[in-house]
Tab-separated table of C-alpha atoms and ligand atoms in Angstrom:
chain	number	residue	atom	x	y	z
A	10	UNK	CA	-16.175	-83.005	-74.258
A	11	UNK	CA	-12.173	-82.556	-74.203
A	12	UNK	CA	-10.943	-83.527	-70.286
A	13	UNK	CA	-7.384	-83.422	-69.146
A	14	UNK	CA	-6.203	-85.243	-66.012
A	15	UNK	CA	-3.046	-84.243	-64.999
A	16	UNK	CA	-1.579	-83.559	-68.098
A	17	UNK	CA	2.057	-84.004	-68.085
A	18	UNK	CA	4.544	-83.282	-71.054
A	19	UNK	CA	7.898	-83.804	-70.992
A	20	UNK	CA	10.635	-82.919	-73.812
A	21	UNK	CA	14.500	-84.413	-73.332
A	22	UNK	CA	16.073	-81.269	-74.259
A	23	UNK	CA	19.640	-81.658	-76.948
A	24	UNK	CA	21.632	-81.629	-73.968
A	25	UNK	CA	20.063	-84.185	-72.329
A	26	UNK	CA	17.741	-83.062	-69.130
A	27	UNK	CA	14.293	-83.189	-68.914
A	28	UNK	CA	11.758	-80.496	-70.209
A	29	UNK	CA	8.800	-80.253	-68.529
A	30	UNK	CA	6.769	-78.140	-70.620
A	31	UNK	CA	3.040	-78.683	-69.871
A	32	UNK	CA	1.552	-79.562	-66.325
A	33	UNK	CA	-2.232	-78.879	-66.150
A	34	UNK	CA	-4.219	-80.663	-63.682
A	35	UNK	CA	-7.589	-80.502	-64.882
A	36	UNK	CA	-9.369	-78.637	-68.459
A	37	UNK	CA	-12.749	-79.201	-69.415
A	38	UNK	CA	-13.838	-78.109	-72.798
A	39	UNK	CA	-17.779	-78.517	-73.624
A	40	UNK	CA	-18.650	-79.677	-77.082
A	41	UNK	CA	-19.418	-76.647	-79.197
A	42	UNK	CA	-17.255	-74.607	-77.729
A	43	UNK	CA	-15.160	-71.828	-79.180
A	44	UNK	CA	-11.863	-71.684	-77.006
A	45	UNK	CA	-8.447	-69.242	-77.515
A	46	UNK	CA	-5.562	-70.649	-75.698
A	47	UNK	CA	-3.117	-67.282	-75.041
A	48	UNK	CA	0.292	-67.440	-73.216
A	49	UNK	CA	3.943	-66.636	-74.080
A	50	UNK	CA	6.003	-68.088	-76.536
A	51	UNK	CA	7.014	-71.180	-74.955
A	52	UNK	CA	4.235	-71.540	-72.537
A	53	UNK	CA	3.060	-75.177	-74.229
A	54	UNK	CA	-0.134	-74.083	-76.859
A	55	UNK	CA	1.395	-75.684	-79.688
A	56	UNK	CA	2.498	-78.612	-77.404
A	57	UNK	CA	-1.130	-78.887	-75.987
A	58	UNK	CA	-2.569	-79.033	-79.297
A	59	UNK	CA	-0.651	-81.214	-80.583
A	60	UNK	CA	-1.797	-83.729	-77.924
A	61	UNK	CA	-5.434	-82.627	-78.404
A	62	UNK	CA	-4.710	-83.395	-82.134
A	63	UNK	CA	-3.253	-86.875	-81.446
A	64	UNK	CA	-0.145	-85.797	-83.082
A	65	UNK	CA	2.101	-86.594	-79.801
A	66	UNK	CA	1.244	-88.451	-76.786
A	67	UNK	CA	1.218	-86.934	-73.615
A	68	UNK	CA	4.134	-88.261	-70.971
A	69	UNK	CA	1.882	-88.291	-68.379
A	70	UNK	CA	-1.734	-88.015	-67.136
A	71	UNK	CA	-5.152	-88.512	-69.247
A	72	UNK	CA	-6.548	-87.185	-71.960
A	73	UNK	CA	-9.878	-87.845	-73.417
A	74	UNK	CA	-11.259	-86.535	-76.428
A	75	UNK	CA	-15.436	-87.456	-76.778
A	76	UNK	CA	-14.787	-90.192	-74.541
A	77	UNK	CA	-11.722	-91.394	-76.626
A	78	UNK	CA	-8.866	-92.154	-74.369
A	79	UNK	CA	-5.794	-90.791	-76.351
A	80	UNK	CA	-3.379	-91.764	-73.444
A	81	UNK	CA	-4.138	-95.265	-74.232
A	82	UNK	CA	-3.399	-94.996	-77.788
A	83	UNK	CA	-0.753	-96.109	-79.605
A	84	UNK	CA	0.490	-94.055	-82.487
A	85	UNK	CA	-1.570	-96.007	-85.215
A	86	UNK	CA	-4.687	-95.708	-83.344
A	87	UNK	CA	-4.314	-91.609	-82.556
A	88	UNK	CA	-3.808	-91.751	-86.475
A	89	UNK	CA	-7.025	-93.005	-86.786
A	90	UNK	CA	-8.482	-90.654	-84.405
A	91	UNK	CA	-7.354	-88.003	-86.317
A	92	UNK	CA	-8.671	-88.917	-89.063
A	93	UNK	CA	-12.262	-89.724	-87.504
A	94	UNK	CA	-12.379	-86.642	-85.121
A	95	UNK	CA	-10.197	-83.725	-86.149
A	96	UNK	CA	-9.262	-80.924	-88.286
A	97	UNK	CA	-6.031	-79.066	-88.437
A	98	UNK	CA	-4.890	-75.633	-89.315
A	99	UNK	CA	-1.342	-75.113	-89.077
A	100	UNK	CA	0.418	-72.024	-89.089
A	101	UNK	CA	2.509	-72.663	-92.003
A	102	UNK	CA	-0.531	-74.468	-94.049
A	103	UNK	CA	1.282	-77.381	-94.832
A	104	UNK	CA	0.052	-78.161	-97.832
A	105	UNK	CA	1.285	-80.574	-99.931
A	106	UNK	CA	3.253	-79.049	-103.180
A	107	UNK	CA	3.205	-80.737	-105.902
A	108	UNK	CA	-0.906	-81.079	-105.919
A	109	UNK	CA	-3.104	-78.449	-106.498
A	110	UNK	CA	-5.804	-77.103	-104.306
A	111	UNK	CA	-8.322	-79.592	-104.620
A	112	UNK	CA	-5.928	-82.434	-104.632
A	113	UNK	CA	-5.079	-81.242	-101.320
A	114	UNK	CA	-8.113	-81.370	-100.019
A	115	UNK	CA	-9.207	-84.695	-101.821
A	116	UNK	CA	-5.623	-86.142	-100.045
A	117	UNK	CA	-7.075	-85.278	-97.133
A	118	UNK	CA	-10.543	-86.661	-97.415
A	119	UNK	CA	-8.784	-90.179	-98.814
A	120	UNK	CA	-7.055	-90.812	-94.959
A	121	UNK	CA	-11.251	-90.839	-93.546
A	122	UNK	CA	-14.253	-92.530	-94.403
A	123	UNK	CA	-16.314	-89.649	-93.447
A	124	UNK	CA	-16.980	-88.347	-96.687
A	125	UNK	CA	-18.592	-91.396	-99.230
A	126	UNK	CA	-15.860	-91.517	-102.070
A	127	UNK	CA	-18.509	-90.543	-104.593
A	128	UNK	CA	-19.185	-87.090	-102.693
A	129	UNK	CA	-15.585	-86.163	-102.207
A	130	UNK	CA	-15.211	-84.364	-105.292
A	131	UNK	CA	-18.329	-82.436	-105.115
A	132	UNK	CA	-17.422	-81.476	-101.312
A	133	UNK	CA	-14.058	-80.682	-101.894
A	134	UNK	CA	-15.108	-78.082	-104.920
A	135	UNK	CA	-17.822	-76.890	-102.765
A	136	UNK	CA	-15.500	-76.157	-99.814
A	137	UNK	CA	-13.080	-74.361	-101.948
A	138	UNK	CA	-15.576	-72.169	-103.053
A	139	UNK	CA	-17.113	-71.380	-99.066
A	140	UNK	CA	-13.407	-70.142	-98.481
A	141	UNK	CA	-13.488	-67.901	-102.213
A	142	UNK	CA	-11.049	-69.942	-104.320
A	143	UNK	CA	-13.488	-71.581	-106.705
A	144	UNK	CA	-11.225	-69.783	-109.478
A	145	UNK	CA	-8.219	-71.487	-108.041
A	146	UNK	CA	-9.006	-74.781	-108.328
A	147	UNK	CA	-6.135	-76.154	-110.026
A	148	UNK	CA	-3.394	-73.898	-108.774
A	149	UNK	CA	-0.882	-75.776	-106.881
A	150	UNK	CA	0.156	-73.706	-103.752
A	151	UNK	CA	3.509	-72.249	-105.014
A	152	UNK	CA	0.834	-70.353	-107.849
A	153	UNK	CA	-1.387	-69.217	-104.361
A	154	UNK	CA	-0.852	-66.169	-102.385
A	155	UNK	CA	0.071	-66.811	-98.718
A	156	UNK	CA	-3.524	-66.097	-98.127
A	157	UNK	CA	-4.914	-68.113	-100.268
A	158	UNK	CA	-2.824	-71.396	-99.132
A	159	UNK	CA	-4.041	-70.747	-95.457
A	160	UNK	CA	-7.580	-70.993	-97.343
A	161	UNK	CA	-7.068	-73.856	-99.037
A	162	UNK	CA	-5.020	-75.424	-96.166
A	163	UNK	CA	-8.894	-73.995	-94.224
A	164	UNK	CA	-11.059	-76.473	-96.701
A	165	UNK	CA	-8.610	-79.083	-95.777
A	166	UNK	CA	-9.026	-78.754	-92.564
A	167	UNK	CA	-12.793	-79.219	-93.094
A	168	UNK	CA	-12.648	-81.698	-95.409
A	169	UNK	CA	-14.106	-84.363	-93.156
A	170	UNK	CA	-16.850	-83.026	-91.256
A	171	UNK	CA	-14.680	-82.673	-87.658
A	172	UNK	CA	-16.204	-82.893	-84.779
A	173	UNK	CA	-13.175	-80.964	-83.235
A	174	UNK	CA	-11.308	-78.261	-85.502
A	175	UNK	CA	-7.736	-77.066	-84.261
A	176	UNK	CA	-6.466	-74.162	-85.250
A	177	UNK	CA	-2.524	-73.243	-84.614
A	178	UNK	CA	-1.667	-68.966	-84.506
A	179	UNK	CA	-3.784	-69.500	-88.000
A	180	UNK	CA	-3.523	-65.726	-88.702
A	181	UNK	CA	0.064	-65.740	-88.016
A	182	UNK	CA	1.268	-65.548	-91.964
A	183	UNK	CA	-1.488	-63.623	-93.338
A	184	UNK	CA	-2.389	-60.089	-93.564
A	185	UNK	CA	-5.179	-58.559	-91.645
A	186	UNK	CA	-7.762	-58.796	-94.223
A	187	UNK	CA	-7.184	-62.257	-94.753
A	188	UNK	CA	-6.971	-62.595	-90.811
A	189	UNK	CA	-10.723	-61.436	-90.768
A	190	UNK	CA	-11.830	-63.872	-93.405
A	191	UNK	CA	-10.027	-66.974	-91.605
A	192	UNK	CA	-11.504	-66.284	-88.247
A	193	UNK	CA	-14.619	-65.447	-89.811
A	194	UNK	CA	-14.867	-68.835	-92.036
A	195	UNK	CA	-13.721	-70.670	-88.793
A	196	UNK	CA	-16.580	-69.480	-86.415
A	197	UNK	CA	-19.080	-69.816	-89.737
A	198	UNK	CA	-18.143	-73.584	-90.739
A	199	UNK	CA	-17.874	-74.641	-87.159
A	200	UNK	CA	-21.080	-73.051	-86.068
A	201	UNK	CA	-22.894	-74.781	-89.026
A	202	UNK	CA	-21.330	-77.830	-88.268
A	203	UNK	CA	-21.736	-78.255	-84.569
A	204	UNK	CA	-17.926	-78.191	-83.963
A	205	UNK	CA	-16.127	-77.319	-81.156
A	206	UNK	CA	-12.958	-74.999	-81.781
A	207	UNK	CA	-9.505	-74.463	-80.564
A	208	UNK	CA	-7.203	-72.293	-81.317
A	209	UNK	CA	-3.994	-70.783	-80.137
A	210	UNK	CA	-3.242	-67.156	-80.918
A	211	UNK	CA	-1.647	-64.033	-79.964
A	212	UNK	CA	-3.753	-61.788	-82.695
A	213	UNK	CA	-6.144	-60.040	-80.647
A	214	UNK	CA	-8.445	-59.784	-83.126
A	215	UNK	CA	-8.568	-64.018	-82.813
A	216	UNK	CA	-8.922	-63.752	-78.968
A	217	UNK	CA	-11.662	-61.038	-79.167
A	218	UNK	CA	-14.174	-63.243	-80.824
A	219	UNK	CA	-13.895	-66.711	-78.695
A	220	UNK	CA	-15.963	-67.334	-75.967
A	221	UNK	CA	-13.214	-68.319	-73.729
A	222	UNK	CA	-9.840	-67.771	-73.511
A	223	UNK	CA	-7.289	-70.158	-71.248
A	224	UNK	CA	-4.348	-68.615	-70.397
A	225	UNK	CA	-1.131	-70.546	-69.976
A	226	UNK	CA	1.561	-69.422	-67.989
A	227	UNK	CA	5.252	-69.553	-68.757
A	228	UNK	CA	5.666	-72.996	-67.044
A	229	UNK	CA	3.230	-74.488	-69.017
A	230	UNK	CA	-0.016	-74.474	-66.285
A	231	UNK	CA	-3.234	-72.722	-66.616
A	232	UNK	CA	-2.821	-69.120	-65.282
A	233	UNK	CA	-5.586	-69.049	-62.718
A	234	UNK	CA	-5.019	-65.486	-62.334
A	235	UNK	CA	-6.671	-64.997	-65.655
A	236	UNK	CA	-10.536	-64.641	-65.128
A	237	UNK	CA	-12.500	-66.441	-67.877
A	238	UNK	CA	-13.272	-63.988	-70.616
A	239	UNK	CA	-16.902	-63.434	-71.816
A	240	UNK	CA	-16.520	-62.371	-75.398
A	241	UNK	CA	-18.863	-59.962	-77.376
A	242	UNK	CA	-18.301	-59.173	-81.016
A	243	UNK	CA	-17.750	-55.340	-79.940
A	244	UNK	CA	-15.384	-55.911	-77.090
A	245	UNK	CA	-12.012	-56.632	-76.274
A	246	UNK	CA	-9.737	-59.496	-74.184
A	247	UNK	CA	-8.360	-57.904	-71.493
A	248	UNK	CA	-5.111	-59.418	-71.697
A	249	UNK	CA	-2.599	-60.640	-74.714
A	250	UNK	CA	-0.086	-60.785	-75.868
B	304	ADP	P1	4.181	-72.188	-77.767
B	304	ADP	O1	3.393	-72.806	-78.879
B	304	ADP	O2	3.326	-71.730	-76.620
B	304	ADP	O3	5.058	-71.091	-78.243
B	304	ADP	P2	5.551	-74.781	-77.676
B	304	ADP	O4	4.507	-75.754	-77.285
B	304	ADP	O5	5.933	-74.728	-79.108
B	304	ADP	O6	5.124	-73.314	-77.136
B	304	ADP	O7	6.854	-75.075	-76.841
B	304	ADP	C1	6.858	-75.207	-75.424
B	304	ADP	C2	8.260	-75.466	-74.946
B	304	ADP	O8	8.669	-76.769	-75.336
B	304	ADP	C3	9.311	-74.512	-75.490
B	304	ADP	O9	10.159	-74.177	-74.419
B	304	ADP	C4	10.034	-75.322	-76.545
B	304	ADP	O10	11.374	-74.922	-76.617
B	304	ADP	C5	9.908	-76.746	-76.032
B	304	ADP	N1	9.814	-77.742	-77.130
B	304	ADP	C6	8.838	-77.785	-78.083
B	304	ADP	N2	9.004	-78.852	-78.897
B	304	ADP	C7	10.106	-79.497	-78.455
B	304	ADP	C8	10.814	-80.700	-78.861
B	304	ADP	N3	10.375	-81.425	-79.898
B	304	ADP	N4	11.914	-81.067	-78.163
B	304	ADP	C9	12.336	-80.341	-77.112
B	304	ADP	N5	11.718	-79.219	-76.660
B	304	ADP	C10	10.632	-78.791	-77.317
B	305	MG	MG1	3.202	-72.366	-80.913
């Protein structure tokens, strides 16, 4: 379970003032669960995932992640969390360039002891070939199509088993083929493992197959105006962006 309390973040913008970007005074996401946050550019998804992720600490309020309080945290000890509990697609991959694909996802496994040492190797292969790229082993991104990276940057992401797998606009750089085969890997790997997933997206095709959608509004709260979506794989979100 993922709960926010009165979730406050605050940015000091260049000039100075204070930038309240994210107020939300209560989210519940159950364990398994596939949820799309939507909202306008600058409504607070990346901001709220970023929390979720234990990559920034909220300026307010309580967060708890499987019973993990990450308000409480200091920086050290959300790095550890991350390591234990989540995975994280990026929109830009982030993949580190000088090492190829499987170093990558090796890297990644090295920061958890999720995966016994003497497994990694034969997971990390494994994974590589799930997302298609068992010919592509060795490749270093720069020799990688754009699609391909966000594949690779995919295995990463599941490198260590997550409980919890975030997912930031993930289709946002690839075509729509390779759109289809991200969102469908996603759903497969975290159905099989039991995960719950988040993701932020404006792609409709992303938002049409999650079981929820929360909306944020442009001041950063949840748009209560915005019914729940039940999806199907047939039908459409009423609303995006
Ligand atoms: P979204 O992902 O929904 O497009 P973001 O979470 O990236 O929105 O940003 C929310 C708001 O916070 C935006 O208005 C953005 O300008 C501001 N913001 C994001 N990061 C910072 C930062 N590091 N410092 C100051 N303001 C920021
Ligand atoms: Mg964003």
């Amino acid at each position: 379970m993922i709960k926010l309390l009165n979730l406050e973040k605050n940015y000091i913008s260049p000039t100075g003032e204070q930038l309240k970007v994210l107020h939300l005074e209560r989210l519940e996401i159950s364990d398994g669960e596939f949820v799309a946050l939507a909202g306008p550019s600058g409504s607070g998804k990346t901001t709220l995932l970023n929390i979720i992720a234990g990559l920034s600490a909220p300026t307010k309020g309580e967060i708890w992640v499987y019973k993990q309080p990450l308000h409480r945290m200091s920086e050290r000890e959300r790095d550890e969390y991350r390591a234990r509990t989540v995975g994280i697609l990026f929109q830009t991959f982030n993949l580190l360039p000088g090492y190829s694909a499987l170093e990558n996802v090796l890297i990644a496994m090295s920061f958890s002891s999720k995966v016994p040492s003497g497994q990694r190797r034969r997971r990390a292969t494994d994974l590589l070939e799930r997302v298609g790229l068992s010919q592509r082993l060795h490749h270093q991104p720069r020799q990688l199509s754009t699609g391909q990276q966000q594949r690779v940057a995919l295995a990463r992401a599941l490198a260590n088993r997550p409980a919890l797998l975030i997912a930031d606009e993930p289709t946002a750089s690839v075509d729509f083929a390779t759109s289809n085969t991200i969102v469908d890997l996603l759903e497969e790997s975290c159905r099989n493992d039991g995960s719950t997933l988040l993701t932020a997206s404006h792609d409709p095709l992303v938002l049409g197959r999650f079981t929820r959608t929360i909306r944020l509004t442009s001041q950063g709260s949840v748009d209560s105006n915005f019914a729940d979506w039940q999806s199907s794989m047939t039908s459409r979100p009423p609303h995006f962006d």
